[in-house]
PDB file of C-alpha atoms in Angstrom:
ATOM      1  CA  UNK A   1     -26.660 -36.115  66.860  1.00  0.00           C
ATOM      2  CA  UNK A   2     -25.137 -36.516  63.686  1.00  0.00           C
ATOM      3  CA  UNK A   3     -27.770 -38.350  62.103  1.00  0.00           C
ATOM      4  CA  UNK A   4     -30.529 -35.784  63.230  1.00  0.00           C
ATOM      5  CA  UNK A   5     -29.044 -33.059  62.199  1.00  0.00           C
ATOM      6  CA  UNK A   6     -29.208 -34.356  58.503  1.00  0.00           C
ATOM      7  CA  UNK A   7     -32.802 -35.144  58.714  1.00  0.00           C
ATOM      8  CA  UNK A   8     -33.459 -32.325  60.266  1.00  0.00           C
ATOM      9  CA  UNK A   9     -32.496 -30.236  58.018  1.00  0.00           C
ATOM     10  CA  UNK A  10     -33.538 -32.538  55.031  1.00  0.00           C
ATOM     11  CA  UNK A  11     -37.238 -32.625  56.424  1.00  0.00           C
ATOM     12  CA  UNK A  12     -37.138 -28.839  56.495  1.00  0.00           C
ATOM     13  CA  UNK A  13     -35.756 -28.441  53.132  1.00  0.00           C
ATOM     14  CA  UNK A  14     -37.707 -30.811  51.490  1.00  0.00           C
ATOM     15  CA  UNK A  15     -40.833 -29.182  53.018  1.00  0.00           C
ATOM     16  CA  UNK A  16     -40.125 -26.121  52.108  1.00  0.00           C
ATOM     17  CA  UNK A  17     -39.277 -26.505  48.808  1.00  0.00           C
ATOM     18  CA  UNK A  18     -42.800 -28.487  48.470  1.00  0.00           C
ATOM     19  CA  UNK A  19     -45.145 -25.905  49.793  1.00  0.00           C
ATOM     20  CA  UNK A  20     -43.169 -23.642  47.444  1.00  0.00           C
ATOM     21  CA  UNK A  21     -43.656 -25.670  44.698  1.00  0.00           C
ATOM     22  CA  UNK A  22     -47.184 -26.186  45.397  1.00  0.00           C
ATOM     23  CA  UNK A  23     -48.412 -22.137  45.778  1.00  0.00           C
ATOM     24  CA  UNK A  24     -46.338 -21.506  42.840  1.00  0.00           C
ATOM     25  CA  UNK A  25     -48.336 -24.472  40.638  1.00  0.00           C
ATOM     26  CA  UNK A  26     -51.590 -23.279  42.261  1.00  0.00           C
ATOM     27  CA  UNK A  27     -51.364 -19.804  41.980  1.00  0.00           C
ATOM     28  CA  UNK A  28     -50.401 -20.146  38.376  1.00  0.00           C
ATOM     29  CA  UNK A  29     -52.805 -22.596  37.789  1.00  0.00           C
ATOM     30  CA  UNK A  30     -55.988 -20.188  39.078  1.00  0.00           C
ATOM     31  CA  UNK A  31     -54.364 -17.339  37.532  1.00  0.00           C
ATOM     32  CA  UNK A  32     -54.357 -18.842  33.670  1.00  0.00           C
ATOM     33  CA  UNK A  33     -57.349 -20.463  34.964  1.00  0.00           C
ATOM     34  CA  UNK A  34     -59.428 -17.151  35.383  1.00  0.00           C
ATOM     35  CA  UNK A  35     -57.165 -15.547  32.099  1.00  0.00           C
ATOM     36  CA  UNK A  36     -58.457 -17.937  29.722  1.00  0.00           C
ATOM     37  CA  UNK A  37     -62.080 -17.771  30.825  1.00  0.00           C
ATOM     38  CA  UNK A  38     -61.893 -14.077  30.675  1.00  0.00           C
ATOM     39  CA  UNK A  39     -62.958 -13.356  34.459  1.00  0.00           C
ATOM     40  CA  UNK A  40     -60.039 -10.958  35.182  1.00  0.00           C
ATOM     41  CA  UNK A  41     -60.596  -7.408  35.314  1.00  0.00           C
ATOM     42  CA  UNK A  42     -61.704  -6.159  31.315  1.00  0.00           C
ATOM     43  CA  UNK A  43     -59.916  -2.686  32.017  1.00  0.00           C
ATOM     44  CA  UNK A  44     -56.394  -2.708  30.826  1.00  0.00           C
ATOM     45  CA  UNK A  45     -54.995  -1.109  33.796  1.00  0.00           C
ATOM     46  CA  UNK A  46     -56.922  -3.224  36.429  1.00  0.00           C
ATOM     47  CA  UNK A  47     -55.469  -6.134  33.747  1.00  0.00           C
ATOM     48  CA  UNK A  48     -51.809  -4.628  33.812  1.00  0.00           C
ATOM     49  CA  UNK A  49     -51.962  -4.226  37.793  1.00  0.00           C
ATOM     50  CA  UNK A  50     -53.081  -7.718  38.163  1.00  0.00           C
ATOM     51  CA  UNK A  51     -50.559  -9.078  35.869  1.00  0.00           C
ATOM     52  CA  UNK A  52     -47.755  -6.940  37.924  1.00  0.00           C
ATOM     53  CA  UNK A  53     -49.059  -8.725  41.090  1.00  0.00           C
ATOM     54  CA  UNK A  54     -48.454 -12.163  38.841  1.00  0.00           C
ATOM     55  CA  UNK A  55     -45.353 -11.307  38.013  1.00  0.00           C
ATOM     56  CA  UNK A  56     -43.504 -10.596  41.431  1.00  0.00           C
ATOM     57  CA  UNK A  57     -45.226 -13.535  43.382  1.00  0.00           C
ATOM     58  CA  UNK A  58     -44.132 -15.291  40.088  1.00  0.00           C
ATOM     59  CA  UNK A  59     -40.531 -15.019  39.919  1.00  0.00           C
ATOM     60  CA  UNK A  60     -39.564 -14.599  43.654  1.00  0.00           C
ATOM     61  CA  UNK A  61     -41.486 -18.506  44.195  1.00  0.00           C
ATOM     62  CA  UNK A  62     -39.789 -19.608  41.155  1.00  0.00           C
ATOM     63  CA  UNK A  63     -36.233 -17.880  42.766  1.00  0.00           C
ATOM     64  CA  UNK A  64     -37.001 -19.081  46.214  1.00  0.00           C
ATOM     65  CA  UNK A  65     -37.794 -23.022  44.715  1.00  0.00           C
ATOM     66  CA  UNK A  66     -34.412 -22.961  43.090  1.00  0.00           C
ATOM     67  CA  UNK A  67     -32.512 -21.996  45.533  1.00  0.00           C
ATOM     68  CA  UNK A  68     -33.780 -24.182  48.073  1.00  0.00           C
ATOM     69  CA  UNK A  69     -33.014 -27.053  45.655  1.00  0.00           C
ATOM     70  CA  UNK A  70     -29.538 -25.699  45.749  1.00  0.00           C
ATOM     71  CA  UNK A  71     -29.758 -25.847  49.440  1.00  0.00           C
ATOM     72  CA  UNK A  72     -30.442 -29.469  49.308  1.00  0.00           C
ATOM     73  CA  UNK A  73     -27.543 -30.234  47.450  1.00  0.00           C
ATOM     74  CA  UNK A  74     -25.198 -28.193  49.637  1.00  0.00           C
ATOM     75  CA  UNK A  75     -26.882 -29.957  52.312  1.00  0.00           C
ATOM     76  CA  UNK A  76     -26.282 -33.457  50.838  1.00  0.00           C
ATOM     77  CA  UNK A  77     -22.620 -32.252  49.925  1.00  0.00           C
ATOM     78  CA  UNK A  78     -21.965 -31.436  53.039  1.00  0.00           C
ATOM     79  CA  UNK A  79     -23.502 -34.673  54.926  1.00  0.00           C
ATOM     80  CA  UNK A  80     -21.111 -36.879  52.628  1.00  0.00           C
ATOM     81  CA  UNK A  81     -17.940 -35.050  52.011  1.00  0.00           C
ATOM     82  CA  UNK A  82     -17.539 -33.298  55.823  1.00  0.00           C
ATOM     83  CA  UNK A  83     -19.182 -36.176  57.811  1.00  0.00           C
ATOM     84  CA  UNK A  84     -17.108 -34.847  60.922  1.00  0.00           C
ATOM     85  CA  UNK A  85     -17.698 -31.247  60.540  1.00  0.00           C
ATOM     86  CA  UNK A  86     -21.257 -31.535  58.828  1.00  0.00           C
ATOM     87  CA  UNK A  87     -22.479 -29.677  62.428  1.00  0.00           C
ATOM     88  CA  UNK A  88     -20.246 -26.883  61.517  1.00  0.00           C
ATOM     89  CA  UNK A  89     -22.200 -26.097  58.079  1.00  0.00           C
ATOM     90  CA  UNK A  90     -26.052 -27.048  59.579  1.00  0.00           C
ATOM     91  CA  UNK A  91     -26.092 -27.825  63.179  1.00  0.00           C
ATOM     92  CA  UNK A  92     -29.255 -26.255  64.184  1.00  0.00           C
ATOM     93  CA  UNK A  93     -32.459 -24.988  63.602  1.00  0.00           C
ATOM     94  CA  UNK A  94     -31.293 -21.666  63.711  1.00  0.00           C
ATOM     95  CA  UNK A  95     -28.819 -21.746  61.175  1.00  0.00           C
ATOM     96  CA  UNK A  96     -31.205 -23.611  58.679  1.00  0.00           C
ATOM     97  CA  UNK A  97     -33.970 -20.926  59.200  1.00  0.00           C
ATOM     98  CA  UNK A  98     -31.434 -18.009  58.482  1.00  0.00           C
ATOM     99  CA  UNK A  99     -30.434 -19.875  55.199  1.00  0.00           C
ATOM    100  CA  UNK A 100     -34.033 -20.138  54.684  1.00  0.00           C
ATOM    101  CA  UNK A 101     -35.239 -16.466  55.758  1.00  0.00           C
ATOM    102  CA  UNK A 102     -31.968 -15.021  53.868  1.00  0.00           C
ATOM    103  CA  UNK A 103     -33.060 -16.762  50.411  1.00  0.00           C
ATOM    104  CA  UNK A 104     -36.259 -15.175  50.706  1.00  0.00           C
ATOM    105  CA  UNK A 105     -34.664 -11.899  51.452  1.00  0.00           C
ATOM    106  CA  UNK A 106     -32.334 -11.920  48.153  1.00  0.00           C
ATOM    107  CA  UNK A 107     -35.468 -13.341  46.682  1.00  0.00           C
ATOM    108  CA  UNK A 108     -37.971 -10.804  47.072  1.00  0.00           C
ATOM    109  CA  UNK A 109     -35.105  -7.872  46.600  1.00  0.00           C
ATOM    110  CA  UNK A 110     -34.499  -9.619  43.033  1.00  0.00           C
ATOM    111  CA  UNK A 111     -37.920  -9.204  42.118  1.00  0.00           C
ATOM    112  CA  UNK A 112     -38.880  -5.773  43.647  1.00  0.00           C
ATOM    113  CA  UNK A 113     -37.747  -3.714  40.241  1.00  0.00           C
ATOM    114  CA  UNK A 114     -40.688  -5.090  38.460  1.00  0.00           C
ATOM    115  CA  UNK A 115     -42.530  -3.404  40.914  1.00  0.00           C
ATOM    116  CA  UNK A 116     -40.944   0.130  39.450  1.00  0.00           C
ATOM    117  CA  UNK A 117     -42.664  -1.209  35.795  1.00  0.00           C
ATOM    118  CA  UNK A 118     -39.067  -2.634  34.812  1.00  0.00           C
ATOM    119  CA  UNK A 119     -39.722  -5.784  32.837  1.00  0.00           C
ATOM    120  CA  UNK A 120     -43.147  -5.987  34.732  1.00  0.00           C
ATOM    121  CA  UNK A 121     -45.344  -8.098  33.204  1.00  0.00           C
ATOM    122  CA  UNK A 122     -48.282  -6.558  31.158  1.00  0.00           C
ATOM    123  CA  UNK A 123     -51.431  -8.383  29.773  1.00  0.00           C
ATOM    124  CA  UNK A 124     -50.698  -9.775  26.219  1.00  0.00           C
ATOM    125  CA  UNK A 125     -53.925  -9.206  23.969  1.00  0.00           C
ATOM    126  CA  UNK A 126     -53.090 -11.319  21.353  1.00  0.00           C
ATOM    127  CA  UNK A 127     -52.067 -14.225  23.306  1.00  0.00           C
ATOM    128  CA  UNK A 128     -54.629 -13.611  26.528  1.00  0.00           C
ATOM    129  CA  UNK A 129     -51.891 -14.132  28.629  1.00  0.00           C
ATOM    130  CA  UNK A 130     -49.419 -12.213  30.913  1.00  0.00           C
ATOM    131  CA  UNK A 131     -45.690 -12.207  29.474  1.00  0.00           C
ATOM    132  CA  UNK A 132     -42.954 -10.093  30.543  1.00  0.00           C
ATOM    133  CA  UNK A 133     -42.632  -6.561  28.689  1.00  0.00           C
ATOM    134  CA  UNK A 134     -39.074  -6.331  27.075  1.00  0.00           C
ATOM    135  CA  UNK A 135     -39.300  -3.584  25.055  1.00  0.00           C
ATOM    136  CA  UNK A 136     -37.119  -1.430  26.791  1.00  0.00           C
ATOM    137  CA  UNK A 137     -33.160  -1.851  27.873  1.00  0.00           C
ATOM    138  CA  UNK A 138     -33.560  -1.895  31.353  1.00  0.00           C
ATOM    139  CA  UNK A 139     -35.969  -4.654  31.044  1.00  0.00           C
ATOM    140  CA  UNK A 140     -33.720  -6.605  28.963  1.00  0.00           C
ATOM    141  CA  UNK A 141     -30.733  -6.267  31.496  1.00  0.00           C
ATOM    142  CA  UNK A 142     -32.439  -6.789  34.104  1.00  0.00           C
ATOM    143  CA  UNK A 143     -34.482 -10.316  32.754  1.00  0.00           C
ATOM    144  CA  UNK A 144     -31.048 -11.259  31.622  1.00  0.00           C
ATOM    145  CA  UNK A 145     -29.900 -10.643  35.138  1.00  0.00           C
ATOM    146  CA  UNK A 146     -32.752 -12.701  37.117  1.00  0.00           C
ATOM    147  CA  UNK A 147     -31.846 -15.699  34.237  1.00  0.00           C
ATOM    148  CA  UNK A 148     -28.403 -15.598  35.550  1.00  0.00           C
ATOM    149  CA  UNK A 149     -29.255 -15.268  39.005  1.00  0.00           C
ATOM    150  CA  UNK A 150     -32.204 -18.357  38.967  1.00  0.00           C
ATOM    151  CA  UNK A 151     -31.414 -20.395  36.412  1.00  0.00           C
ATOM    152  CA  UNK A 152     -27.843 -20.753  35.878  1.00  0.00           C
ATOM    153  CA  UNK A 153     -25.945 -19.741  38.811  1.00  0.00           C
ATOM    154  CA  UNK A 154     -28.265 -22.694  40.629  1.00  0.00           C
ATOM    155  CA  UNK A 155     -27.401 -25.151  37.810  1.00  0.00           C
ATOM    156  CA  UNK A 156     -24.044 -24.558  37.650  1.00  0.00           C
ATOM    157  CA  UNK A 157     -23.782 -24.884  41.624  1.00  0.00           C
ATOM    158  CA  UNK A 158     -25.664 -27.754  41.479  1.00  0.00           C
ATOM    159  CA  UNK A 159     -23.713 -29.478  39.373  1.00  0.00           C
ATOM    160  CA  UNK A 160     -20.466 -28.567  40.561  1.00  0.00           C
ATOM    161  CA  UNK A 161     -21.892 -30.023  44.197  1.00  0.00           C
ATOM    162  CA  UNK A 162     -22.819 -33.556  42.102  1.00  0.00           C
ATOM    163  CA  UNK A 163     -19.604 -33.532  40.908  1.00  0.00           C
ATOM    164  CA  UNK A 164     -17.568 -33.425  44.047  1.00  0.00           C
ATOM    165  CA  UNK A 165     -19.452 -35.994  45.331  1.00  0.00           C
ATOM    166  CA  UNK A 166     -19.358 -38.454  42.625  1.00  0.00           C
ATOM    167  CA  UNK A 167     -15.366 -37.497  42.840  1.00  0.00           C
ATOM    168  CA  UNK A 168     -15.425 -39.150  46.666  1.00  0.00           C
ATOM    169  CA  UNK A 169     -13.724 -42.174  47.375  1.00  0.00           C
ATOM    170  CA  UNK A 170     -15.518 -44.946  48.610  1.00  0.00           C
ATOM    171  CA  UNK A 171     -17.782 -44.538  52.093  1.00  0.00           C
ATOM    172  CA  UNK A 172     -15.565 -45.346  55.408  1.00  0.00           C
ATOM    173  CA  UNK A 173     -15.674 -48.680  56.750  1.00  0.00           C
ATOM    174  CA  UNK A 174     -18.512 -49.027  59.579  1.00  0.00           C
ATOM    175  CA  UNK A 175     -16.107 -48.891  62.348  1.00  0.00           C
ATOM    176  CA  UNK A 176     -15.285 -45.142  61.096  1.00  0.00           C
ATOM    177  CA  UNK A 177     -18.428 -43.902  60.700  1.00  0.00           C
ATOM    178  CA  UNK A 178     -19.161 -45.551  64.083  1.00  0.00           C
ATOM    179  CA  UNK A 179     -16.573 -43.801  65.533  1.00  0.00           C
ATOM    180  CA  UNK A 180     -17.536 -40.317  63.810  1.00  0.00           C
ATOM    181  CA  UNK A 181     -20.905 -40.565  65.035  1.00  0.00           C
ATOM    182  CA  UNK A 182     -20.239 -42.135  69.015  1.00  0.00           C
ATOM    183  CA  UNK A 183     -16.567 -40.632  69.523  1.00  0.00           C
ATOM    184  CA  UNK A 184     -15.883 -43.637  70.374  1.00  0.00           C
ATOM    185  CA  UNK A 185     -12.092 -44.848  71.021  1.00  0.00           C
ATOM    186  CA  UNK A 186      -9.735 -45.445  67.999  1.00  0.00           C
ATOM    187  CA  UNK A 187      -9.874 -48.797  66.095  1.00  0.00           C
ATOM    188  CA  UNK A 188      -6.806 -51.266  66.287  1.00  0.00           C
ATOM    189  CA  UNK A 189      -6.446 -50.738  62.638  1.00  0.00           C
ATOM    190  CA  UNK A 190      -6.224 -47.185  60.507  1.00  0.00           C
ATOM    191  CA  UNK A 191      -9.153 -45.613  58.840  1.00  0.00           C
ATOM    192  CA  UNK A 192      -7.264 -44.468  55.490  1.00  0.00           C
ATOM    193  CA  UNK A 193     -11.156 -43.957  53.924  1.00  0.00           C
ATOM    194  CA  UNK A 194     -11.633 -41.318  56.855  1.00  0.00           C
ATOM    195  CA  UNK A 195      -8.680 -39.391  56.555  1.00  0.00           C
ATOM    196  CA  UNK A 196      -8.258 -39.425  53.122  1.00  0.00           C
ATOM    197  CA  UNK A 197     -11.740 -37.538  53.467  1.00  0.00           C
ATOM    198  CA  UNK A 198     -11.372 -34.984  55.865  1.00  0.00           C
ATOM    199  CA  UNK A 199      -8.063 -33.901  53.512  1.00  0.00           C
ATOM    200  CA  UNK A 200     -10.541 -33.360  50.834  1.00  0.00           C
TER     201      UNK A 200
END
């Protein structure tokens, strides 16, 4: 049980986070694609609308890949630090999905005020390109914000997971992990490894 759990919810992370990855490279891909040989819309509001569409699938893929990589480090924290309460964290399929469905959520809420024109992303004549607009202060706040909120809150989770695991004393001796994994009956001799873990 223990060991499917983790690649259960491994193999759903890991797919996720690759068919995430891949829209996101393929949609920006045929977008730039069609930008650079000029078959988007010539009128600048058809250009601007299309650019606004760009923008939101944009950042909420590039929010949702992040955080799923986060995910997979909690994941992997978890598995390694809590070995006898991993279950607890991500038992079942359920529980995955609403961590799954619930990034999504925050996702798509995080990138629904470019859909009110704040730091939407507008056609860029000089470059042929869509770019953010940040001429205004809400736009700067709020790309500030989404920064914050993708980039560096990830990182600086990430890391701090990497850390505490690299902090870990060495794995258990077989007989423990046996034990953890069949509930099987004591060993004649202490597990200090084990215990010394689930204190952390």
């Amino acid at each position: 049980m223990f060991i499917r759990s983790i690649t259960f919810a491994s193999k759903v992370l890991l797919l996720h986070l690759g068919v995430v990855n891949a829209v996101l490279c393929l949609f920006y891909l045929i977008f730039y694609i069609f930008s650079l040989c000029r078959v988007l819309p010539v009128a600048l509001d058809a250009m601007d609308v299309a650019c606004l569409l760009f923008g939101l699938c944009f950042n909420t893929l590039h929010s949702i890949a992040l955080w799923t990589l986060c995910a997979l480090n909690f994941d992997r924290y978890f598995a390694i630090a809590t070995p006898l309460h991993y279950g607890t964290f991500i038992n079942t399929k359920k529980q995955v999905l609403i961590t799954l469905g619930a990034g999504w959520i925050v996702s798509m809420l995080f990138s629904l005020p470019q859909a009110v024109r704040i730091s939407a992303y507008k056609f860029d004549s000089d470059y042929e390109l869509c770019l953010p607009n940040l001429q205004t202060t809400e736009s700067l706040i709020y790309s500030i914000s989404f920064v914050l909120f993708t980039i560096l809150l990830p990182i600086i989770l990430i890391l701090g997971c990497n850390m505490k695991v690299s902090s870990l004393s060495s794995p258990p001796p077989k007989c423990c992990l046996l034990r953890a994994i069949t509930s099987s009956p004591p060993p004649p001799f202490p597990c200090p490894a084990l215990g010394e873990r689930e204190d952390q």
